[in-house]
Amino acid sequence: MPDRTDAGRPMLRLRELTKRYRGQDRPAVDRLSLDVAAGELMVFVGPSGCGKTTTLKMINRLVEPTSGSIELDGEDVTHVDPNRLRRRIGYVIQQTGLLPHLTVGANVALVPRLLGWPSARVRARVDEMLELVGLDPAEHRDRYPRELSGGQQQRVGVARALAGDPPVLLMDEPFGATDPLTRERLQNELLRVQAEVRKTIVLVTHDIDEAIKLGDRIAVFGERSRLAQVGTPDEVLGRPADPYVKRFVGAGASLKRLHLVRLDAVPARPFPTARVTDDPALVRDLVVRSRSGSVLLLDAAERPVAWVAADDLTPLPADLAGVGLPATATLTAEATLHDALDVMLGTDGAGVILVDGDGRFRGVVGLDEVMAHVARLHAESRRHDVAAAAALGSAEGAA
Amino acid sequence: MSFTEWLDRNRDQVRELAIQHADLCLTAVVVAGLLGVALGVLAHRSRLATAAAQAGTSVVFTVPSLALVGLLIPVTGLTRDTVLVMLVLYALVPIVRNTIAGLRSVDGAVLEAARGMGMGPVRLLLRVQLPLAWPVILAGLRVGTQLVLGLGAIAVYVTRIGLGVLIDAGLARFGMPNSVNQALAGTLGVAVLAVAFDLAWQVVGRLTTPRGIRA
Ligand SMILES: Nc1ncnc2c1ncn2[C@@H]1O[C@H](COP(=O)(O)OP(=O)(O)OP(=O)(O)O)[C@@H](O)[C@H]1O
Ligand SMILES: [Mg+2]
């Protein structure tokens, strides 16, 4: 999971930010104050109409604040020239907003050109950005937006927003319009890109799962931009600040928390292994002696090949090639407990095989290990609830 | 005398009138184009200005062309200018309308993204709005051109120029030898010009429409 960076100096400081749209008696955003640390990915999440977009657009002044102030990297930008300001703030929207009459390359080049970069530098930057978002520059640079898939267009949108090397990136439901598979891929890519470029990102979504997955911190918005809670995903899930947040986070909060725990947080079990080239008779002895009644076969590079049980070895085959149940359920340590559980439920529940980056066998994680961790999380939450109830009780007693 | 024989004999006169006609109409289209796009750009931003521009240009359509000429004669006299003003006023109608419609059809998300990248209003207009509205504006220019070419024939009632001269003379002498040939030459001349102008617009459209938004 992404590390917290809220110890750093704030890149963005919103102070008492208020927006009252003309003809509306109640402000859409009401005295919102929030700091976003440099290099932090802050997610705004909340129900429709709570003012997430309005808040975001006040940061790049597409919406002029009625009152309050915005500081960017220590500078008050509430009243500076908005066009100059916007060239320092990347902006990604759900509909991508790519200029359809310009090629992908020209779209990405827009801000660098506005900033007056020399053309050789612009060209190099375009290719660098396309590569960053996983698009082959040679293949995509000269295409038009309509010649790309939705997911590719969204990638170009991100590349374009990063092209001017802005310290801050604003993203308004960037993946809202994509199918679940593409969305997940784009989310993973964003995390990868962010690990590389370390921008200060404010991302709006109304998908709490997306917020949990992407956010270093999450700001849960209530009615009229009331900040119900600002905290790390784990804090929001494990210690919701009030019943509203609890409801918003929804049922299955403990299941969602499994998204936040990497597989290397739980101990992997050693497991009896053998080589595919080993003598079948020796392997049979190993199987008989093993507690689980099976052995994992590895190839020459120590990659898992198959599970073999006693049945697979009677009658004894001449060699072990093709014997047993193919061992396909492998995960690396970066995978989450949620992924592991998913794999276990999808297979026979035996457990997932932990491998390293090269696919070499590292251990097995079973349902027991996952459940033990869940139990720990539960105990923690309960302690928190009890403490919160106690605090509430004493506050009421004092009143 | 057959039509082709007649045409052969009067080739020089027909050619001269056709050139006059084309020149008159081209001038009207260019003036109306510049004026109409400018008006459309100014008007599209506000609902009120859009309504005013559309109402203003539509009024032109409700006035019969000869009546309009009648209104103009006291100001500009029996001159080519009177005809030109009338043609420009008519051509403005589709051009202003289409310019407004084209500018309004530009995807709001595209504008927001462009603004969000730090494009000012002038840059936005020249680099985003006009290029994206261009196919619709172009359609307005084409319709305006056709309108002007047809209406150009009534120039003859003000001053004796254009292919209207042939049509008018032919009709006035109806029943006399070659009167039909004369009127036919004028009418066909207008049609040929209309086709030629439209082809020219298609070429212009081809050359000026960015590949990314071509149909
Ligand atoms: N341009 C505008 N003019 C008037 N009212 C607006 C404008 N934009 C937004 N609002 C109102 O302000 C409030 C907040 O809108 P906003 O778009 O910021 O919400 P949001 O949290 O982004 O919602 P969603 O999740 O649906 O995108 C809403 O009540 C909306 O109707
Ligand atoms: Mg929104």
CSV table of N, CA, C and O in Angstrom, one decimal, chain A residues 244-286:
chain,number,residue,atom,x,y,z
A,244,TYR,N,-22.1,8.7,9.9
A,244,TYR,CA,-22.2,9.0,8.4
A,244,TYR,C,-21.1,8.3,7.7
A,244,TYR,O,-21.3,7.7,6.7
A,245,VAL,N,-19.9,8.5,8.2
A,245,VAL,CA,-18.7,7.8,7.5
A,245,VAL,C,-18.9,6.3,7.5
A,245,VAL,O,-18.7,5.7,6.5
A,246,LYS,N,-19.4,5.8,8.6
A,246,LYS,CA,-19.5,4.4,8.7
A,246,LYS,C,-20.5,3.9,7.7
A,246,LYS,O,-20.3,2.9,7.0
A,247,ARG,N,-21.6,4.6,7.5
A,247,ARG,CA,-22.6,4.3,6.5
A,247,ARG,C,-22.0,4.4,5.1
A,247,ARG,O,-22.2,3.6,4.2
A,248,PHE,N,-21.3,5.5,4.9
A,248,PHE,CA,-20.7,5.7,3.6
A,248,PHE,C,-19.7,4.6,3.2
A,248,PHE,O,-19.7,4.2,2.1
A,249,VAL,N,-18.9,4.3,4.2
A,249,VAL,CA,-17.9,3.2,3.9
A,249,VAL,C,-18.6,1.9,3.6
A,249,VAL,O,-18.2,1.1,2.8
A,250,GLY,N,-19.8,1.8,4.2
A,250,GLY,CA,-20.6,0.7,3.8
A,250,GLY,C,-20.3,-0.6,4.5
A,250,GLY,O,-19.4,-0.7,5.3
A,251,ALA,N,-21.2,-1.6,4.2
A,251,ALA,CA,-21.0,-2.9,4.8
A,251,ALA,C,-19.7,-3.4,4.2
A,251,ALA,O,-19.2,-2.9,3.2
A,252,GLY,N,-19.2,-4.4,4.9
A,252,GLY,CA,-18.0,-5.1,4.3
A,252,GLY,C,-16.7,-4.3,4.5
A,252,GLY,O,-15.8,-4.4,3.7
A,253,ALA,N,-16.7,-3.3,5.5
A,253,ALA,CA,-15.5,-2.6,5.7
A,253,ALA,C,-14.3,-3.5,6.0
A,253,ALA,O,-13.2,-3.2,5.6
A,254,SER,N,-14.6,-4.5,6.8
A,254,SER,CA,-13.4,-5.4,7.1
A,254,SER,C,-12.9,-6.1,5.9
A,254,SER,O,-11.7,-6.3,5.7
A,255,LEU,N,-13.9,-6.5,5.0
A,255,LEU,CA,-13.4,-7.1,3.7
A,255,LEU,C,-12.6,-6.1,2.9
A,255,LEU,O,-11.6,-6.4,2.3
A,256,LYS,N,-13.1,-4.8,2.9
A,256,LYS,CA,-12.3,-3.8,2.2
A,256,LYS,C,-11.0,-3.6,2.7
A,256,LYS,O,-10.0,-3.3,2.0
A,257,ARG,N,-10.9,-3.7,4.1
A,257,ARG,CA,-9.5,-3.5,4.7
A,257,ARG,C,-8.5,-4.5,4.2
A,257,ARG,O,-7.3,-4.2,4.2
A,258,LEU,N,-9.0,-5.6,3.7
A,258,LEU,CA,-8.1,-6.6,3.2
A,258,LEU,C,-7.4,-6.1,2.0
A,258,LEU,O,-6.3,-6.6,1.6
A,259,HIS,N,-8.0,-5.1,1.3
A,259,HIS,CA,-7.3,-4.5,0.1
A,259,HIS,C,-6.0,-3.7,0.6
A,259,HIS,O,-5.2,-3.5,-0.2
A,260,LEU,N,-6.0,-3.4,1.8
A,260,LEU,CA,-4.9,-2.5,2.3
A,260,LEU,C,-3.8,-3.3,2.9
A,260,LEU,O,-2.8,-2.7,3.3
A,261,VAL,N,-4.0,-4.6,3.0
A,261,VAL,CA,-2.9,-5.4,3.6
A,261,VAL,C,-2.2,-6.2,2.6
A,261,VAL,O,-2.8,-7.0,1.8
A,262,ARG,N,-0.9,-6.0,2.5
A,262,ARG,CA,-0.2,-6.8,1.5
A,262,ARG,C,0.1,-8.2,2.0
A,262,ARG,O,0.2,-8.4,3.2
A,263,LEU,N,0.3,-9.1,1.0
A,263,LEU,CA,0.4,-10.5,1.4
A,263,LEU,C,1.6,-10.7,2.3
A,263,LEU,O,1.7,-11.6,3.1
A,264,ASP,N,2.7,-9.8,2.2
A,264,ASP,CA,3.8,-10.1,3.0
A,264,ASP,C,3.6,-9.7,4.5
A,264,ASP,O,4.5,-9.8,5.3
A,265,ALA,N,2.4,-9.2,4.8
A,265,ALA,CA,2.1,-8.8,6.2
A,265,ALA,C,1.7,-10.1,7.0
A,265,ALA,O,1.7,-10.1,8.2
A,266,VAL,N,1.3,-11.1,6.3
A,266,VAL,CA,1.0,-12.4,7.0
A,266,VAL,C,2.1,-13.4,6.7
A,266,VAL,O,2.7,-13.4,5.6
A,267,PRO,N,2.4,-14.2,7.7
A,267,PRO,CA,3.4,-15.2,7.5
A,267,PRO,C,3.1,-16.3,6.5
A,267,PRO,O,2.0,-16.8,6.5
A,268,ALA,N,4.0,-16.5,5.5
A,268,ALA,CA,3.8,-17.6,4.6
A,268,ALA,C,4.3,-18.9,5.2
A,268,ALA,O,5.3,-18.9,5.9
A,269,ARG,N,3.6,-19.9,4.9
A,269,ARG,CA,3.9,-21.2,5.4
A,269,ARG,C,5.0,-21.9,4.5
A,269,ARG,O,4.9,-21.8,3.3
A,270,PRO,N,6.0,-22.5,5.1
A,270,PRO,CA,6.8,-23.3,4.2
A,270,PRO,C,6.0,-24.5,3.8
A,270,PRO,O,5.0,-24.8,4.4
A,271,PHE,N,6.4,-25.1,2.7
A,271,PHE,CA,5.6,-26.2,2.2
A,271,PHE,C,6.5,-27.2,1.5
A,271,PHE,O,7.5,-26.8,0.9
A,272,PRO,N,6.3,-28.5,1.7
A,272,PRO,CA,7.2,-29.5,1.1
A,272,PRO,C,7.2,-29.4,-0.5
A,272,PRO,O,6.2,-29.3,-1.1
A,273,THR,N,8.4,-29.3,-1.0
A,273,THR,CA,8.5,-29.2,-2.5
A,273,THR,C,9.5,-30.2,-3.0
A,273,THR,O,10.3,-30.8,-2.3
A,274,ALA,N,9.3,-30.4,-4.3
A,274,ALA,CA,10.2,-31.4,-5.0
A,274,ALA,C,10.4,-30.8,-6.4
A,274,ALA,O,9.7,-30.0,-6.9
A,275,ARG,N,11.5,-31.4,-7.1
A,275,ARG,CA,11.7,-30.9,-8.5
A,275,ARG,C,11.0,-31.9,-9.4
A,275,ARG,O,10.8,-33.1,-9.1
A,276,VAL,N,10.6,-31.3,-10.6
A,276,VAL,CA,9.9,-32.1,-11.6
A,276,VAL,C,10.9,-33.3,-12.0
A,276,VAL,O,10.4,-34.3,-12.4
A,277,THR,N,12.2,-33.0,-11.9
A,277,THR,CA,13.1,-34.0,-12.3
A,277,THR,C,13.4,-35.1,-11.3
A,277,THR,O,14.2,-36.0,-11.6
A,278,ASP,N,12.9,-34.9,-10.1
A,278,ASP,CA,13.2,-35.9,-9.0
A,278,ASP,C,12.6,-37.2,-9.3
A,278,ASP,O,11.7,-37.4,-10.1
A,279,ASP,N,13.1,-38.2,-8.6
A,279,ASP,CA,12.6,-39.6,-8.7
A,279,ASP,C,11.2,-39.7,-8.1
A,279,ASP,O,11.0,-39.3,-7.0
A,280,PRO,N,10.2,-40.2,-8.9
A,280,PRO,CA,8.8,-40.2,-8.5
A,280,PRO,C,8.7,-41.0,-7.2
A,280,PRO,O,7.9,-40.7,-6.3
A,281,ALA,N,9.5,-42.0,-7.0
A,281,ALA,CA,9.3,-42.8,-5.7
A,281,ALA,C,9.7,-42.0,-4.5
A,281,ALA,O,9.0,-42.0,-3.5
A,282,LEU,N,10.8,-41.2,-4.6
A,282,LEU,CA,11.1,-40.3,-3.5
A,282,LEU,C,10.1,-39.3,-3.2
A,282,LEU,O,9.7,-39.0,-2.1
A,283,VAL,N,9.5,-38.8,-4.3
A,283,VAL,CA,8.4,-37.8,-4.1
A,283,VAL,C,7.2,-38.4,-3.4
A,283,VAL,O,6.6,-37.8,-2.6
A,284,ARG,N,6.9,-39.7,-3.8
A,284,ARG,CA,5.8,-40.3,-3.1
A,284,ARG,C,6.1,-40.5,-1.6
A,284,ARG,O,5.2,-40.2,-0.8
A,285,ASP,N,7.3,-40.8,-1.2
A,285,ASP,CA,7.6,-40.8,0.2
A,285,ASP,C,7.3,-39.5,0.9
A,285,ASP,O,6.8,-39.4,2.0
A,286,LEU,N,7.8,-38.4,0.2
A,286,LEU,CA,7.6,-37.1,0.7
A,286,LEU,C,6.1,-36.8,0.9
A,286,LEU,O,5.7,-36.2,1.9
